[in-house]
Coordinates of C-alpha atoms in Angstrom, one line a residue:
M16 CA -16.9 2.2 -9.2
N17 CA -19.1 5.2 -9.1
K18 CA -22.2 4.0 -10.2
R19 CA -23.5 7.7 -10.3
Q20 CA -21.7 7.7 -13.8
L21 CA -24.2 5.4 -15.2
V22 CA -26.9 6.9 -13.5
A23 CA -26.6 10.0 -15.3
A24 CA -26.6 8.1 -18.3
D25 CA -30.0 9.0 -20.7
C26 CA -30.9 5.5 -20.1
D27 CA -32.3 3.0 -17.4
V28 CA -30.2 1.8 -15.0
T29 CA -31.5 -0.5 -11.9
F30 CA -29.1 -1.6 -8.3
D31 CA -31.5 -3.5 -6.8
N32 CA -30.3 -7.1 -5.2
L33 CA -33.2 -8.7 -6.5
T34 CA -32.6 -8.0 -10.2
R35 CA -28.8 -7.8 -10.5
Q36 CA -29.6 -11.5 -8.3
L37 CA -31.9 -12.3 -11.8
Y38 CA -28.9 -11.2 -14.2
A39 CA -27.1 -13.4 -12.5
S40 CA -27.3 -16.1 -14.8
D41 CA -28.9 -17.6 -18.6
A42 CA -29.6 -21.1 -19.3
S43 CA -25.6 -22.2 -18.6
V44 CA -24.2 -23.9 -15.0
Y45 CA -22.5 -20.9 -14.9
Q46 CA -23.2 -16.7 -12.5
I47 CA -22.5 -14.5 -11.7
E48 CA -23.5 -11.1 -10.2
P49 CA -23.8 -8.0 -12.7
V50 CA -23.1 -4.3 -11.0
G51 CA -25.9 -3.0 -11.9
V52 CA -28.7 -4.0 -15.3
A53 CA -29.4 -1.3 -17.6
F54 CA -32.7 -1.0 -19.8
P55 CA -32.1 0.5 -22.9
K56 CA -35.5 2.0 -25.3
S57 CA -33.3 3.0 -27.9
A58 CA -30.0 2.6 -30.1
Q59 CA -29.1 6.7 -28.5
Q60 CA -29.5 5.0 -24.9
A61 CA -27.5 2.2 -25.1
S62 CA -24.6 5.0 -26.3
S63 CA -25.5 6.5 -23.5
V64 CA -25.3 3.6 -21.4
I65 CA -22.2 2.2 -22.9
M66 CA -20.2 5.9 -22.9
A67 CA -20.8 5.9 -19.1
A68 CA -19.2 2.7 -18.5
A69 CA -16.6 3.1 -21.2
D70 CA -15.8 6.2 -18.8
A71 CA -16.6 4.6 -15.0
G72 CA -13.9 1.7 -16.4
V73 CA -17.5 -1.0 -16.3
P74 CA -17.2 -4.3 -18.9
V75 CA -19.9 -4.3 -20.5
I76 CA -22.5 -7.2 -21.3
P77 CA -25.4 -7.2 -23.6
R78 CA -28.0 -10.1 -23.4
G79 CA -30.8 -10.8 -25.5
A80 CA -33.6 -13.6 -23.8
G81 CA -30.8 -15.1 -21.7
S82 CA -31.1 -18.2 -23.6
G83 CA -28.6 -19.0 -24.0
L84 CA -26.2 -22.4 -23.1
S85 CA -23.0 -21.3 -22.5
G86 CA -22.6 -17.8 -20.0
G87 CA -22.1 -15.6 -23.0
A88 CA -25.1 -13.3 -21.9
I89 CA -23.4 -12.5 -17.7
G90 CA -20.8 -11.3 -16.1
D91 CA -19.3 -9.1 -13.5
G92 CA -20.0 -5.9 -15.1
L93 CA -22.9 -4.1 -16.6
V94 CA -25.4 -5.9 -18.5
V95 CA -27.7 -4.1 -20.7
E96 CA -30.5 -5.6 -21.7
F97 CA -32.2 -5.0 -24.9
S98 CA -35.6 -7.9 -24.7
R99 CA -37.9 -5.4 -22.9
H100 CA -37.9 -2.7 -25.8
N101 CA -36.2 -2.9 -28.9
R102 CA -38.9 -4.9 -30.2
Q103 CA -39.7 -2.5 -33.2
I104 CA -40.3 -4.6 -36.7
S105 CA -40.8 -2.3 -39.4
D106 CA -39.2 -1.3 -43.2
L107 CA -40.6 -4.7 -44.2
D108 CA -39.4 -4.9 -48.4
L109 CA -41.4 -7.7 -50.3
E110 CA -40.0 -7.2 -53.7
Q111 CA -36.4 -6.9 -51.9
R112 CA -37.2 -10.0 -48.8
T113 CA -36.3 -7.7 -46.4
V114 CA -36.8 -6.0 -42.5
R115 CA -35.5 -4.3 -40.3
C116 CA -35.5 -5.3 -36.4
G117 CA -34.8 -4.7 -32.9
A118 CA -32.3 -6.7 -31.1
G119 CA -35.1 -7.9 -29.1
V120 CA -37.5 -9.1 -31.1
V121 CA -38.4 -12.4 -30.5
L122 CA -37.8 -15.0 -33.3
D123 CA -41.7 -16.3 -33.4
Q124 CA -42.9 -12.9 -32.9
L125 CA -41.6 -11.8 -36.4
N126 CA -42.3 -15.0 -37.8
T127 CA -45.6 -14.6 -36.6
F128 CA -45.7 -10.6 -38.6
L129 CA -44.5 -11.9 -41.7
K130 CA -46.2 -14.9 -41.8
P131 CA -49.5 -13.0 -43.8
H132 CA -47.2 -11.7 -46.4
G133 CA -46.3 -15.8 -47.1
F134 CA -42.3 -14.7 -46.4
C135 CA -40.4 -16.2 -42.7
F136 CA -37.2 -16.0 -41.1
G137 CA -35.5 -18.9 -42.4
P138 CA -33.0 -19.9 -39.8
D139 CA -35.8 -21.6 -36.8
V140 CA -34.6 -22.7 -33.9
A141 CA -36.2 -24.8 -30.9
T142 CA -35.8 -21.4 -28.8
S143 CA -38.3 -19.5 -31.1
S144 CA -41.0 -18.7 -28.6
R145 CA -37.5 -16.5 -26.7
A146 CA -35.1 -16.3 -28.6
T147 CA -34.5 -12.6 -29.9
I148 CA -33.1 -11.4 -33.1
G149 CA -29.9 -10.4 -31.5
G150 CA -29.1 -12.4 -29.3
M151 CA -29.2 -15.3 -32.6
I152 CA -27.2 -13.3 -34.4
A153 CA -25.1 -12.4 -31.3
N154 CA -24.1 -16.1 -31.7
N155 CA -25.0 -17.1 -35.2
S156 CA -28.0 -19.8 -34.4
S157 CA -29.1 -21.9 -37.3
G158 CA -31.4 -24.3 -35.8
A159 CA -32.9 -27.6 -37.9
R160 CA -32.7 -26.5 -41.3
V161 CA -29.3 -24.8 -42.2
P162 CA -29.2 -27.3 -45.2
V163 CA -31.9 -25.6 -46.7
Y164 CA -31.1 -21.6 -44.6
G165 CA -27.9 -21.8 -43.7
T166 CA -27.1 -20.1 -40.7
T167 CA -28.1 -16.7 -39.2
A168 CA -25.7 -15.3 -40.7
D169 CA -25.8 -15.8 -43.9
H170 CA -29.0 -13.6 -44.0
V171 CA -27.7 -10.0 -42.2
V172 CA -27.6 -7.5 -44.5
S173 CA -26.6 -4.9 -41.9
L174 CA -26.0 -4.3 -38.0
E175 CA -26.8 -1.3 -36.4
M176 CA -23.7 -1.6 -33.5
V177 CA -22.8 1.0 -30.9
L178 CA -19.4 -0.1 -29.7
A179 CA -17.4 -0.1 -26.8
D180 CA -17.1 4.2 -26.8
G181 CA -20.4 4.6 -27.2
R182 CA -20.4 4.8 -31.2
I183 CA -22.8 4.4 -33.5
E184 CA -22.1 2.5 -36.2
N185 CA -24.4 1.1 -39.1
V186 CA -22.2 -1.7 -41.0
G187 CA -22.7 -3.4 -44.2
A188 CA -22.4 -4.5 -47.4
R189 CA -23.7 -0.7 -49.0
Y190 CA -22.1 1.0 -45.9
D191 CA -18.2 3.0 -45.9
S192 CA -18.2 3.4 -41.9
L193 CA -15.6 1.9 -40.2
G194 CA -13.3 1.4 -43.6
A195 CA -10.5 1.6 -41.6
E196 CA -11.6 -0.9 -38.8
R197 CA -12.2 -2.9 -42.6
Q198 CA -9.5 -2.7 -43.7
M199 CA -7.3 -3.1 -41.0
I200 CA -9.1 -7.2 -39.8
A201 CA -9.0 -7.5 -43.8
Q202 CA -5.6 -7.1 -44.1
L203 CA -4.8 -9.5 -41.1
V204 CA -7.0 -12.3 -41.8
Q205 CA -5.9 -12.7 -45.6
R206 CA -2.6 -12.6 -43.3
H207 CA -3.8 -15.6 -42.6
A208 CA -5.6 -16.7 -44.8
A209 CA -4.0 -20.7 -45.1
E210 CA -4.2 -21.2 -41.5
I211 CA -8.3 -20.8 -41.3
A212 CA -8.7 -22.4 -44.4
E213 CA -6.6 -25.6 -43.0
W214 CA -9.0 -25.7 -39.6
M215 CA -12.6 -23.8 -41.5
P216 CA -12.5 -26.7 -44.6
P217 CA -15.8 -26.0 -46.5
G218 CA -17.1 -28.9 -45.6
M219 CA -19.5 -27.8 -42.0
L220 CA -22.6 -26.8 -42.4
K221 CA -22.8 -25.5 -39.3
R222 CA -20.1 -22.7 -38.1
W223 CA -17.1 -21.9 -36.5
S224 CA -16.0 -20.7 -33.3
G225 CA -16.0 -17.5 -32.4
Y226 CA -15.9 -14.6 -35.6
G227 CA -16.7 -15.8 -38.9
I228 CA -13.3 -15.0 -40.4
E229 CA -13.7 -17.6 -42.7
R230 CA -16.8 -15.8 -44.2
F231 CA -15.4 -12.7 -43.9
L232 CA -12.1 -14.6 -45.7
R233 CA -15.1 -14.5 -49.0
E234 CA -16.4 -10.6 -48.6
P235 CA -14.0 -8.3 -46.8
H236 CA -16.0 -5.7 -47.7
D237 CA -18.8 -6.7 -45.1
L238 CA -18.4 -6.4 -42.0
T239 CA -21.2 -7.8 -40.3
E240 CA -19.4 -11.5 -40.9
I241 CA -17.4 -10.3 -38.9
F242 CA -19.9 -8.9 -36.4
S243 CA -22.2 -11.9 -36.6
A244 CA -21.1 -14.0 -33.6
S245 CA -19.1 -12.0 -32.1
E246 CA -21.0 -12.3 -29.3
G247 CA -21.6 -8.7 -28.0
T248 CA -17.7 -8.6 -27.3
L249 CA -17.2 -6.0 -30.7
G250 CA -20.2 -3.9 -29.7
A251 CA -24.0 -4.5 -29.4
I252 CA -26.4 -4.9 -31.3
C253 CA -29.4 -2.3 -31.9
S254 CA -31.7 -3.3 -35.3
A255 CA -31.0 -5.7 -37.8
E256 CA -31.8 -5.3 -41.1
L257 CA -32.8 -9.1 -42.6
N258 CA -32.6 -11.1 -45.7
I259 CA -35.9 -13.1 -45.6
V260 CA -37.5 -16.5 -47.3
P261 CA -40.4 -17.4 -48.8
R262 CA -42.8 -20.4 -46.5
P263 CA -42.1 -23.2 -48.7
R264 CA -44.9 -24.1 -50.5
E265 CA -44.7 -28.2 -49.4
K266 CA -43.6 -30.1 -46.5
G267 CA -42.3 -34.2 -46.0
L268 CA -41.7 -36.1 -43.0
G269 CA -40.5 -39.1 -41.8
L270 CA -39.9 -41.0 -39.0
V271 CA -37.6 -43.6 -38.9
F272 CA -37.3 -46.0 -36.2
F273 CA -33.6 -47.8 -34.1
A274 CA -32.0 -49.6 -31.5
S275 CA -29.5 -47.2 -30.9
V276 CA -28.1 -43.6 -31.4
A277 CA -25.3 -45.7 -33.2
E278 CA -26.9 -47.5 -36.0
A279 CA -29.0 -43.5 -36.1
M280 CA -25.5 -42.0 -37.1
Q281 CA -24.4 -44.6 -39.7
A282 CA -28.8 -44.4 -41.2
T283 CA -28.1 -40.3 -40.9
V284 CA -25.2 -40.8 -43.1
E285 CA -26.8 -42.8 -45.6
L286 CA -29.6 -40.0 -46.0
L287 CA -27.7 -37.3 -46.9
P288 CA -27.9 -38.2 -50.7
L289 CA -31.8 -37.5 -50.5
Q290 CA -30.6 -33.4 -49.4
P291 CA -33.3 -33.6 -46.9
A292 CA -34.3 -30.0 -44.9
A293 CA -34.1 -31.6 -41.8
I294 CA -32.6 -34.4 -40.3
E295 CA -33.3 -34.1 -36.2
H296 CA -32.3 -36.8 -33.5
I297 CA -33.7 -37.7 -30.3
D298 CA -33.2 -40.8 -28.3
K299 CA -35.0 -42.1 -25.6
P300 CA -33.6 -40.7 -22.7
L301 CA -35.3 -36.9 -24.8
F302 CA -38.9 -38.7 -25.5
D303 CA -39.1 -40.4 -22.0
Q304 CA -39.9 -37.8 -20.7
T305 CA -42.8 -37.4 -22.2
K306 CA -44.3 -39.6 -20.7
G307 CA -47.4 -38.5 -18.3
Q308 CA -47.6 -35.7 -20.0
L309 CA -51.1 -34.7 -21.5
H310 CA -49.9 -32.1 -23.4
F311 CA -47.5 -35.0 -26.0
Q312 CA -49.7 -38.1 -24.8
A313 CA -50.6 -37.2 -28.8
A314 CA -47.7 -37.3 -30.0
R315 CA -46.7 -39.9 -27.7
D316 CA -49.3 -42.3 -29.5
L317 CA -48.6 -41.4 -33.1
M318 CA -45.0 -42.4 -33.0
E319 CA -46.4 -45.8 -30.9
L320 CA -43.9 -45.1 -28.1
D321 CA -45.7 -46.9 -26.0
T322 CA -45.5 -50.7 -27.8
K323 CA -42.8 -50.4 -30.2
P324 CA -39.8 -49.9 -27.7
C325 CA -36.9 -47.9 -29.3
E326 CA -33.8 -46.3 -29.0
A327 CA -33.0 -43.8 -31.5
I328 CA -35.4 -41.1 -33.4
L329 CA -34.0 -40.1 -37.0
I330 CA -36.7 -37.3 -38.1
V331 CA -36.5 -36.5 -41.7
E332 CA -37.7 -33.5 -43.2
F333 CA -38.9 -32.3 -47.4
Y334 CA -39.6 -29.8 -49.1
G335 CA -40.1 -30.0 -52.2
D336 CA -40.6 -33.5 -54.4
V337 CA -42.0 -34.8 -51.4
A338 CA -44.0 -37.8 -51.8
E339 CA -40.7 -39.0 -54.6
R340 CA -38.8 -39.0 -51.5
L341 CA -41.3 -39.9 -48.8
V342 CA -41.2 -42.9 -50.9
A343 CA -37.9 -43.5 -51.2
L344 CA -37.2 -42.8 -47.2
S345 CA -39.9 -45.5 -47.1
A346 CA -37.7 -48.1 -49.6
M347 CA -34.7 -47.3 -47.5
R348 CA -35.8 -50.0 -45.1
L349 CA -33.2 -48.6 -42.8
G350 CA -33.6 -49.1 -38.5
L351 CA -36.5 -51.1 -37.2
R352 CA -39.0 -48.7 -39.1
T353 CA -40.4 -45.8 -40.2
L354 CA -43.3 -43.8 -40.1
I355 CA -45.0 -41.0 -42.0
C356 CA -46.3 -38.4 -41.7
R357 CA -50.4 -38.2 -43.0
N358 CA -51.2 -34.5 -43.0
Q359 CA -49.8 -31.0 -41.4
A360 CA -50.4 -32.0 -38.0
E361 CA -49.2 -35.7 -37.2
M362 CA -46.0 -32.6 -38.9
N363 CA -47.1 -30.7 -36.0
L364 CA -47.2 -33.3 -33.0
V365 CA -43.2 -34.7 -34.2
W366 CA -41.9 -31.2 -33.7
A367 CA -42.9 -30.3 -31.1
V368 CA -41.7 -33.2 -29.2
R369 CA -38.0 -32.2 -30.7
K370 CA -38.8 -28.4 -29.8
A371 CA -39.5 -29.3 -26.4
G372 CA -36.0 -30.8 -26.6
L373 CA -34.3 -28.4 -24.2
S374 CA -36.7 -28.6 -21.4
L375 CA -38.4 -32.1 -21.8
L376 CA -34.1 -32.5 -20.4
T377 CA -34.4 -29.3 -17.4
G378 CA -37.3 -31.2 -16.3
R379 CA -35.9 -34.0 -15.6
V380 CA -36.9 -35.0 -12.1
G381 CA -33.5 -35.9 -9.8
P382 CA -30.3 -33.7 -8.5
A383 CA -27.9 -34.7 -11.8
K384 CA -30.1 -33.8 -14.7
P385 CA -28.7 -34.1 -18.5
L386 CA -26.2 -30.5 -18.0
A387 CA -25.0 -28.9 -21.8
F388 CA -20.8 -28.4 -21.8
I389 CA -19.9 -29.9 -24.7
E390 CA -23.4 -30.0 -26.3
D391 CA -22.4 -27.4 -29.1
A392 CA -19.6 -29.5 -31.2
A393 CA -20.1 -30.6 -34.7
V394 CA -17.8 -32.7 -36.3
P395 CA -18.5 -32.9 -40.7
P396 CA -21.3 -35.5 -40.8
A397 CA -19.7 -38.1 -42.5
Q398 CA -17.9 -38.7 -39.2
L399 CA -20.4 -39.1 -37.4
P400 CA -20.4 -42.2 -36.9
A401 CA -17.3 -42.2 -35.6
Y402 CA -17.9 -39.4 -33.6
V403 CA -20.7 -40.7 -31.6
A404 CA -18.1 -44.0 -31.0
G405 CA -15.2 -41.7 -30.0
L406 CA -17.9 -39.7 -27.4
E407 CA -19.1 -43.0 -26.0
R408 CA -15.3 -44.0 -25.4
I409 CA -15.2 -41.1 -23.1
M410 CA -17.6 -41.8 -21.1
N411 CA -19.2 -45.0 -21.1
P412 CA -16.4 -45.6 -18.5
M413 CA -17.8 -43.6 -16.3
G414 CA -21.1 -45.5 -15.9
L415 CA -23.3 -41.7 -17.0
E416 CA -26.6 -41.9 -19.0
V417 CA -25.6 -39.5 -21.7
C418 CA -28.4 -37.7 -23.6
Y419 CA -28.4 -37.7 -27.6
Y420 CA -30.2 -35.5 -29.6
G421 CA -29.7 -32.2 -32.4
H422 CA -29.4 -31.7 -35.6
A423 CA -27.9 -35.0 -37.7
A424 CA -27.8 -33.3 -40.5
T425 CA -24.8 -30.9 -40.2
G426 CA -22.8 -33.0 -37.6
L427 CA -24.4 -31.5 -34.6
L428 CA -25.5 -33.4 -31.7
H429 CA -26.7 -31.4 -28.1
V430 CA -24.5 -34.1 -26.4
R431 CA -25.1 -33.5 -22.4
P432 CA -24.5 -36.9 -19.5
V433 CA -26.5 -36.5 -16.7
L434 CA -24.0 -35.5 -13.4
D435 CA -24.6 -33.7 -10.1
L436 CA -22.4 -31.0 -10.0
R437 CA -23.6 -30.7 -6.5
T438 CA -21.3 -34.1 -5.6
A439 CA -16.7 -33.6 -6.1
T440 CA -17.6 -36.5 -7.9
D441 CA -19.3 -35.5 -10.6
L442 CA -17.5 -31.9 -10.9
A443 CA -14.3 -34.6 -11.3
K444 CA -15.5 -36.3 -14.1
Y445 CA -17.4 -32.1 -15.8
R446 CA -13.6 -31.1 -17.1
Q447 CA -12.7 -34.3 -17.1
I448 CA -15.4 -35.3 -20.3
A449 CA -14.9 -31.1 -21.5
D450 CA -11.2 -31.9 -21.3
A451 CA -11.6 -34.3 -23.5
V452 CA -14.2 -33.6 -25.9
S453 CA -12.2 -31.2 -27.3
Q454 CA -9.7 -32.5 -27.7
L455 CA -11.7 -35.9 -30.1
V456 CA -12.9 -32.9 -31.7
R457 CA -10.1 -31.1 -33.0
E458 CA -9.1 -34.4 -34.0
F459 CA -11.7 -34.1 -36.3
K460 CA -11.4 -30.8 -37.1
G461 CA -14.9 -29.9 -35.8
S462 CA -16.1 -27.2 -33.9
L463 CA -16.9 -26.7 -30.5
A464 CA -19.1 -24.2 -31.0
A465 CA -21.1 -24.5 -33.7
E466 CA -24.2 -22.8 -32.7
H467 CA -25.2 -21.8 -29.5
G468 CA -21.2 -20.0 -28.8
V469 CA -18.1 -20.0 -27.1
G470 CA -19.6 -17.9 -24.4
I471 CA -17.6 -19.0 -20.6
A472 CA -18.2 -22.1 -21.0
R473 CA -15.5 -23.0 -24.3
T474 CA -13.2 -20.4 -23.8
E475 CA -10.7 -21.7 -22.6
Y476 CA -10.6 -24.2 -25.2
M477 CA -10.5 -21.7 -28.4

C-alpha cells in the first residue's frame, strides 16, 4: 500500500502505532489493526480520503463511536472515523418535524438540543450517551420503545453519503440521485419478493439482519431504506435529515418481579395487550452487579432488592392513559409482586439501572465475562417463552451462568453467556453456542441481528 496516496488526500490521516491500536477494537470481542485512521471534518474531506483509498486498493471501514458489539467498526483497511468531528446540528424545522445532524452527533447531544423545543428523537438506545447518529443509522438501532417509535430507519428522511468511489450523493424520497442503481435494486428485490415475505414476515418489530430489503419492497423509491442498516458496506454516512417526535406528555412505570426468567417471558406475552411503550427485562446477574455501588443504592432501595429477592424483573412503561393502564397492570397480579413508580424521580432510578446494563455486566470481576455474540437475536414476542426454553436447553448442560436482559416487548433479549475466552474449553463452548443459537433462531424465523448489526460476529450465519 502506498501511504502517500492517503496522506495526499485533503483529510487528516494518521498511521502511528498508538492510534492504530486504539482503533483496532470496538465494543466487541474482536481486534483487527487497521492500516491507518482518517478523521474527516466534512463530506468533502471524507470523499477525498475514500477516493484515495479506492485508488490505492485499500478497504474503507466507516466508524462512529465504536460502541458496536458485533465488530462492524474494525478491519484491516482504513478506518474513517466520523465521531471526532461532524457534530453539527442544523436545519431544525418544527413545522415539518425534521432536523439535520452530522454523523458524529451523539444521541444525548441531539435530544438535549431538541428538549427546549418539546421534541426528541424517537429511538432511544441504552448507549445514548455515546452512540452516534451515523452509527445508529448504519446499524438501524432501536432501543426500548420500538412499539411506539419503531427503529432508526423509520425516522430517516434523507442521507448525505460518500460512496466507495468517493462520490457524494444525497439519497431519499425527494432525491433523483442514483436512479439507475435504484432501478436495478428495485428489480432485484421484486424478483425475490416471495422469498423476502417468507423469511421476513411483518410480525417482527425489530428489524431483520442487513440491508432493509423488506422496507425497500414497500418503498422502492427511497434508497434510505437500503442504506439504513448497511453497516458501511454501501457507503459512509456523513449527515442525515431525521424525523423528530413530540416528547411524551404523560408517562407511567410499573415493575413486576419474578422467581424465574421463564415466568417473566410468559408474563411478557400476557402484558402485550396493554400496549406498553416498552417492556424491558433485567435479571439477577445484571442487577446483582449494582450491589455495593452507592450510585445505585437508591434504586436498590426502591425495588427492595436487598429484602425481597427475585430472579427477574420486567420494567413496563406506558404513554397515555397512564392511570388506567397501571391499575390494569396491578390487577393482573403477575409474578411475585408489582411496584408502581410514584413520580419521575423514581422512574429515573429504574431506567438508570437498565441503561447501565452493559457497563454493569462488563465490569464483572474475574476472567470470565458475560460476552456479546448471541446477544442480538430476536423472535416474535409470543415465542419468547419457547425461545428461552430453547436457549436453556443449549446452555444449561454446559453449566454456564447466563444473563438475559433487553427488549422483551419486541422479542429481543441480549443473552450473554459468562465465558473466559482465554481457555480452550470456553472457546469451544463459544463456537458451540453460536452455532446452536443460530439454528434455534432460524427455527423461530427470527432475526440474528435485530439492532446491533451483523458485523464480524454474525456474518457467517447470514
